[in-house]
């Protein structure tokens, strides 16, 4: 997907009240590997779908009502949205601004079919790269895959408890930042959860034994005297 090749899970929904008007686009996208669903409205498009299962929603603007569009975008909150104005005329500046203000990610106006397909591929490629970056936290040889809920160090899978995983995620999201014990407790257990700070030390001790080469002389999770802990970032 990041390389630009459509991923088998990439589903594109085209919203239009005139399916024939987008038939050429549908065929072009299907030919390069995307799964396409044409629907008349958001309700029809959402049948059998879940948020996250649709990568992109294309709004066929001449045949798609955008009134109160900003409230309807939440149907596929994790999806990209583009407004499509086919033909050489495209849209007016006012229509362009209206669509952008409604919350779409881009407006395609007056492009050829090949240009539209190329821009869709570029949008999805960039979105995949950004999503991957958010789901994978890496510091040195330590890597956390948030989607798979897995941690590896030097390529070897490490088995962590739920709390150990959450503590390590806290460090990986801000490498080099010193966290107080209370800050970690609040992020992992919740602000109103009553837990002795010594209990956190026990979890960190266990975590070190799983990811450090020498747990007695930690080189990854460092103690910051008078503060708490931080993840070494160099």
CSV table of C-alpha atoms in Angstrom, one decimal:
chain,number,residue,atom,x,y,z
A,1,UNK,CA,0.0,0.0,0.0
A,2,UNK,CA,2.7,2.5,0.9
A,3,UNK,CA,4.5,1.6,-2.3
A,4,UNK,CA,1.4,2.8,-4.3
A,5,UNK,CA,0.0,-0.7,-5.0
A,6,UNK,CA,-3.7,-0.9,-3.9
A,7,UNK,CA,-4.1,-3.0,-0.8
A,8,UNK,CA,-6.7,-5.7,-0.9
A,9,UNK,CA,-8.6,-4.1,2.0
A,10,UNK,CA,-8.8,-0.7,0.2
A,11,UNK,CA,-12.5,0.0,-0.4
A,12,UNK,CA,-13.6,3.2,-2.2
A,13,UNK,CA,-17.2,4.3,-1.9
A,14,UNK,CA,-18.6,6.5,-4.6
A,15,UNK,CA,-21.8,8.5,-3.6
A,16,UNK,CA,-24.0,9.4,-6.6
A,17,UNK,CA,-27.7,9.4,-7.5
A,18,UNK,CA,-26.6,8.6,-11.1
A,19,UNK,CA,-24.4,5.5,-11.1
A,20,UNK,CA,-24.0,5.6,-14.9
A,21,UNK,CA,-22.1,8.9,-14.5
A,22,UNK,CA,-19.3,7.3,-12.5
A,23,UNK,CA,-19.2,4.0,-14.4
A,24,UNK,CA,-16.0,4.9,-16.2
A,25,UNK,CA,-14.2,5.9,-13.0
A,26,UNK,CA,-15.5,2.8,-11.2
A,27,UNK,CA,-14.1,0.5,-13.9
A,28,UNK,CA,-10.7,2.3,-14.0
A,29,UNK,CA,-10.3,2.0,-10.2
A,30,UNK,CA,-11.4,-1.7,-10.2
A,31,UNK,CA,-8.9,-2.5,-13.0
A,32,UNK,CA,-6.0,-1.4,-10.8
A,33,UNK,CA,-7.2,-3.4,-7.8
A,34,UNK,CA,-9.5,-1.3,-5.7
A,35,UNK,CA,-12.8,-2.6,-4.3
A,36,UNK,CA,-15.5,-0.1,-5.4
A,37,UNK,CA,-19.0,0.4,-4.0
A,38,UNK,CA,-21.4,2.8,-5.6
A,39,UNK,CA,-24.2,4.0,-3.3
A,40,UNK,CA,-26.9,6.7,-3.6
A,41,UNK,CA,-26.5,8.0,0.0
A,42,UNK,CA,-24.5,7.6,3.2
A,43,UNK,CA,-27.1,5.3,4.7
A,44,UNK,CA,-26.9,2.9,1.7
A,45,UNK,CA,-23.1,3.1,1.7
A,46,UNK,CA,-22.9,2.2,5.4
A,47,UNK,CA,-24.8,-1.0,5.1
A,48,UNK,CA,-22.4,-3.9,6.0
A,49,UNK,CA,-19.5,-1.5,6.5
A,50,UNK,CA,-17.7,-0.4,9.6
A,51,UNK,CA,-15.7,2.8,10.3
A,52,UNK,CA,-12.2,2.1,9.1
A,53,UNK,CA,-13.3,-0.4,6.4
A,54,UNK,CA,-13.7,2.4,3.8
A,55,UNK,CA,-10.4,4.1,2.7
A,56,UNK,CA,-12.0,6.8,0.5
A,57,UNK,CA,-15.4,8.3,-0.2
A,58,UNK,CA,-15.8,10.0,-3.5
A,59,UNK,CA,-18.7,12.5,-3.7
A,60,UNK,CA,-20.0,12.8,-7.3
A,61,UNK,CA,-20.9,16.5,-6.8
A,62,UNK,CA,-23.3,17.0,-9.7
A,63,UNK,CA,-25.3,14.0,-8.4
A,64,UNK,CA,-24.7,14.2,-4.6
A,65,UNK,CA,-26.4,16.5,-2.1
A,66,UNK,CA,-23.8,18.2,0.2
A,67,UNK,CA,-26.3,20.0,2.5
A,68,UNK,CA,-25.2,19.3,6.1
A,69,UNK,CA,-22.3,17.3,4.7
A,70,UNK,CA,-20.1,18.1,7.6
A,71,UNK,CA,-22.4,16.2,10.0
A,72,UNK,CA,-22.6,13.3,7.6
A,73,UNK,CA,-18.8,12.8,7.2
A,74,UNK,CA,-18.8,11.1,10.6
A,75,UNK,CA,-20.4,8.0,9.0
A,76,UNK,CA,-16.9,7.1,7.9
A,77,UNK,CA,-14.8,9.3,10.2
A,78,UNK,CA,-11.6,7.5,9.4
A,79,UNK,CA,-12.0,7.7,5.7
A,80,UNK,CA,-10.7,10.3,3.3
A,81,UNK,CA,-13.3,12.4,1.4
A,82,UNK,CA,-13.0,14.0,-2.0
A,83,UNK,CA,-15.5,16.0,-4.0
A,84,UNK,CA,-15.5,15.2,-7.7
A,85,UNK,CA,-16.6,17.8,-10.3
A,86,UNK,CA,-16.2,15.9,-13.6
A,87,UNK,CA,-15.9,17.5,-17.0
A,88,UNK,CA,-13.7,20.4,-18.3
A,89,UNK,CA,-15.8,23.1,-16.6
A,90,UNK,CA,-15.2,21.7,-13.2
A,91,UNK,CA,-16.6,23.8,-10.4
A,92,UNK,CA,-16.8,27.5,-9.5
A,93,UNK,CA,-14.6,29.0,-6.9
A,94,UNK,CA,-17.6,29.3,-4.6
A,95,UNK,CA,-18.5,25.7,-5.0
A,96,UNK,CA,-14.8,24.7,-4.3
A,97,UNK,CA,-14.8,26.7,-1.1
A,98,UNK,CA,-18.2,25.3,-0.1
A,99,UNK,CA,-16.9,21.8,-0.4
A,100,UNK,CA,-13.7,22.5,1.5
A,101,UNK,CA,-15.6,24.2,4.2
A,102,UNK,CA,-17.8,21.2,4.5
A,103,UNK,CA,-14.8,19.1,5.5
A,104,UNK,CA,-13.6,17.2,2.4
A,105,UNK,CA,-9.9,16.5,2.1
A,106,UNK,CA,-9.6,17.5,-1.6
A,107,UNK,CA,-11.7,18.8,-4.5
A,108,UNK,CA,-11.1,17.3,-8.0
A,109,UNK,CA,-12.3,19.8,-10.6
A,110,UNK,CA,-11.8,19.5,-14.3
A,111,UNK,CA,-9.3,16.7,-14.4
A,112,UNK,CA,-9.2,13.9,-16.9
A,113,UNK,CA,-10.0,10.4,-15.8
A,114,UNK,CA,-6.3,9.4,-15.7
A,115,UNK,CA,-5.5,12.5,-13.5
A,116,UNK,CA,-8.4,11.7,-11.2
A,117,UNK,CA,-7.2,8.1,-10.7
A,118,UNK,CA,-3.6,9.3,-10.2
A,119,UNK,CA,-4.7,11.7,-7.5
A,120,UNK,CA,-6.8,9.1,-5.8
A,121,UNK,CA,-3.8,6.8,-5.7
A,122,UNK,CA,-1.5,9.5,-4.3
A,123,UNK,CA,-4.0,10.4,-1.6
A,124,UNK,CA,-4.4,6.8,-0.5
A,125,UNK,CA,-0.6,6.2,-0.6
A,126,UNK,CA,0.1,9.2,1.6
A,127,UNK,CA,-2.8,8.3,3.9
A,128,UNK,CA,-1.4,4.8,4.3
A,129,UNK,CA,2.1,6.1,5.1
A,130,UNK,CA,0.7,8.5,7.7
A,131,UNK,CA,-1.5,5.7,9.2
A,132,UNK,CA,1.5,3.3,9.4
A,133,UNK,CA,3.6,5.9,11.1
A,134,UNK,CA,0.9,6.4,13.7
A,135,UNK,CA,0.5,2.7,14.3
A,136,UNK,CA,4.2,1.9,14.5
A,137,UNK,CA,6.4,3.4,17.2
A,138,UNK,CA,10.2,2.8,16.8
A,139,UNK,CA,13.1,3.8,18.9
A,140,UNK,CA,16.4,2.1,18.0
A,141,UNK,CA,15.9,-1.6,17.9
A,142,UNK,CA,12.7,-1.3,19.9
A,143,UNK,CA,9.5,-1.4,17.8
A,144,UNK,CA,5.8,-1.4,18.9
A,145,UNK,CA,3.0,-2.2,16.4
A,146,UNK,CA,-0.1,-0.7,17.9
A,147,UNK,CA,-2.4,-2.4,15.3
A,148,UNK,CA,-1.1,-5.9,16.1
A,149,UNK,CA,-0.4,-5.0,19.8
A,150,UNK,CA,3.1,-6.5,19.4
A,151,UNK,CA,6.5,-5.4,20.6
A,152,UNK,CA,9.8,-6.5,19.1
A,153,UNK,CA,13.4,-5.8,20.1
A,154,UNK,CA,16.1,-6.6,17.6
A,155,UNK,CA,13.4,-8.3,15.6
A,156,UNK,CA,12.5,-10.7,18.4
A,157,UNK,CA,8.9,-10.7,19.7
A,158,UNK,CA,8.6,-9.7,23.4
A,159,UNK,CA,5.6,-10.9,25.5
A,160,UNK,CA,4.3,-8.1,27.6
A,161,UNK,CA,1.3,-7.7,29.9
A,162,UNK,CA,-1.3,-5.2,29.1
A,163,UNK,CA,0.0,-2.7,31.7
A,164,UNK,CA,3.6,-3.2,30.6
A,165,UNK,CA,2.6,-2.6,27.0
A,166,UNK,CA,0.8,0.6,28.0
A,167,UNK,CA,3.7,1.9,30.0
A,168,UNK,CA,6.1,1.2,27.2
A,169,UNK,CA,3.8,2.9,24.7
A,170,UNK,CA,3.8,6.0,26.9
A,171,UNK,CA,7.6,6.1,26.6
A,172,UNK,CA,7.7,5.3,22.9
A,173,UNK,CA,5.3,8.1,22.1
A,174,UNK,CA,7.7,10.7,23.6
A,175,UNK,CA,11.2,9.3,23.6
A,176,UNK,CA,13.6,11.3,25.7
A,177,UNK,CA,10.8,12.9,27.7
A,178,UNK,CA,11.0,12.5,31.5
A,179,UNK,CA,7.7,11.3,33.0
A,180,UNK,CA,6.8,11.6,36.6
A,181,UNK,CA,5.5,8.5,38.3
A,182,UNK,CA,2.1,10.2,38.8
A,183,UNK,CA,2.0,11.1,35.1
A,184,UNK,CA,2.5,7.5,34.0
A,185,UNK,CA,0.0,6.3,36.5
A,186,UNK,CA,-2.6,8.7,35.3
A,187,UNK,CA,-2.0,7.8,31.6
A,188,UNK,CA,-2.0,4.0,32.1
A,189,UNK,CA,-4.4,3.5,35.0
A,190,UNK,CA,-6.5,6.7,34.8
A,191,UNK,CA,-6.5,10.0,36.7
A,192,UNK,CA,-8.8,8.8,39.4
A,193,UNK,CA,-7.3,5.4,40.0
A,194,UNK,CA,-5.8,5.0,43.4
A,195,UNK,CA,-2.5,3.2,43.1
A,196,UNK,CA,0.7,3.4,45.2
A,197,UNK,CA,3.6,4.8,43.1
A,198,UNK,CA,5.7,1.9,44.3
A,199,UNK,CA,3.4,-0.4,42.2
A,200,UNK,CA,4.6,1.4,39.1
A,201,UNK,CA,8.2,0.7,40.0
A,202,UNK,CA,7.3,-3.0,40.1
A,203,UNK,CA,5.9,-2.9,36.6
A,204,UNK,CA,8.9,-1.0,35.3
A,205,UNK,CA,11.2,-3.5,36.9
A,206,UNK,CA,9.4,-6.3,35.2
A,207,UNK,CA,9.4,-4.4,31.9
A,208,UNK,CA,13.1,-3.9,32.1
A,209,UNK,CA,13.7,-7.6,32.5
A,210,UNK,CA,11.9,-8.2,29.2
A,211,UNK,CA,13.5,-5.5,27.0
A,212,UNK,CA,16.9,-4.7,28.6
A,213,UNK,CA,20.1,-6.6,27.9
A,214,UNK,CA,21.2,-6.0,31.5
A,215,UNK,CA,18.1,-5.2,33.6
A,216,UNK,CA,20.4,-4.3,36.6
A,217,UNK,CA,22.1,-1.7,34.4
A,218,UNK,CA,19.2,-0.4,32.2
A,219,UNK,CA,20.1,1.3,28.9
A,220,UNK,CA,16.6,1.9,27.6
A,221,UNK,CA,14.3,2.8,30.4
A,222,UNK,CA,16.3,5.2,32.5
A,223,UNK,CA,15.5,6.4,36.0
A,224,UNK,CA,15.3,10.2,36.4
A,225,UNK,CA,16.1,10.9,40.0
A,226,UNK,CA,13.5,13.0,41.8
A,227,UNK,CA,11.2,12.7,38.8
A,228,UNK,CA,10.5,9.3,37.4
A,229,UNK,CA,11.5,7.6,34.2
A,230,UNK,CA,12.3,8.3,30.5
A,231,UNK,CA,13.1,6.3,27.4
A,232,UNK,CA,16.7,6.8,26.1
A,233,UNK,CA,16.5,8.4,22.7
A,234,UNK,CA,20.0,8.2,21.1
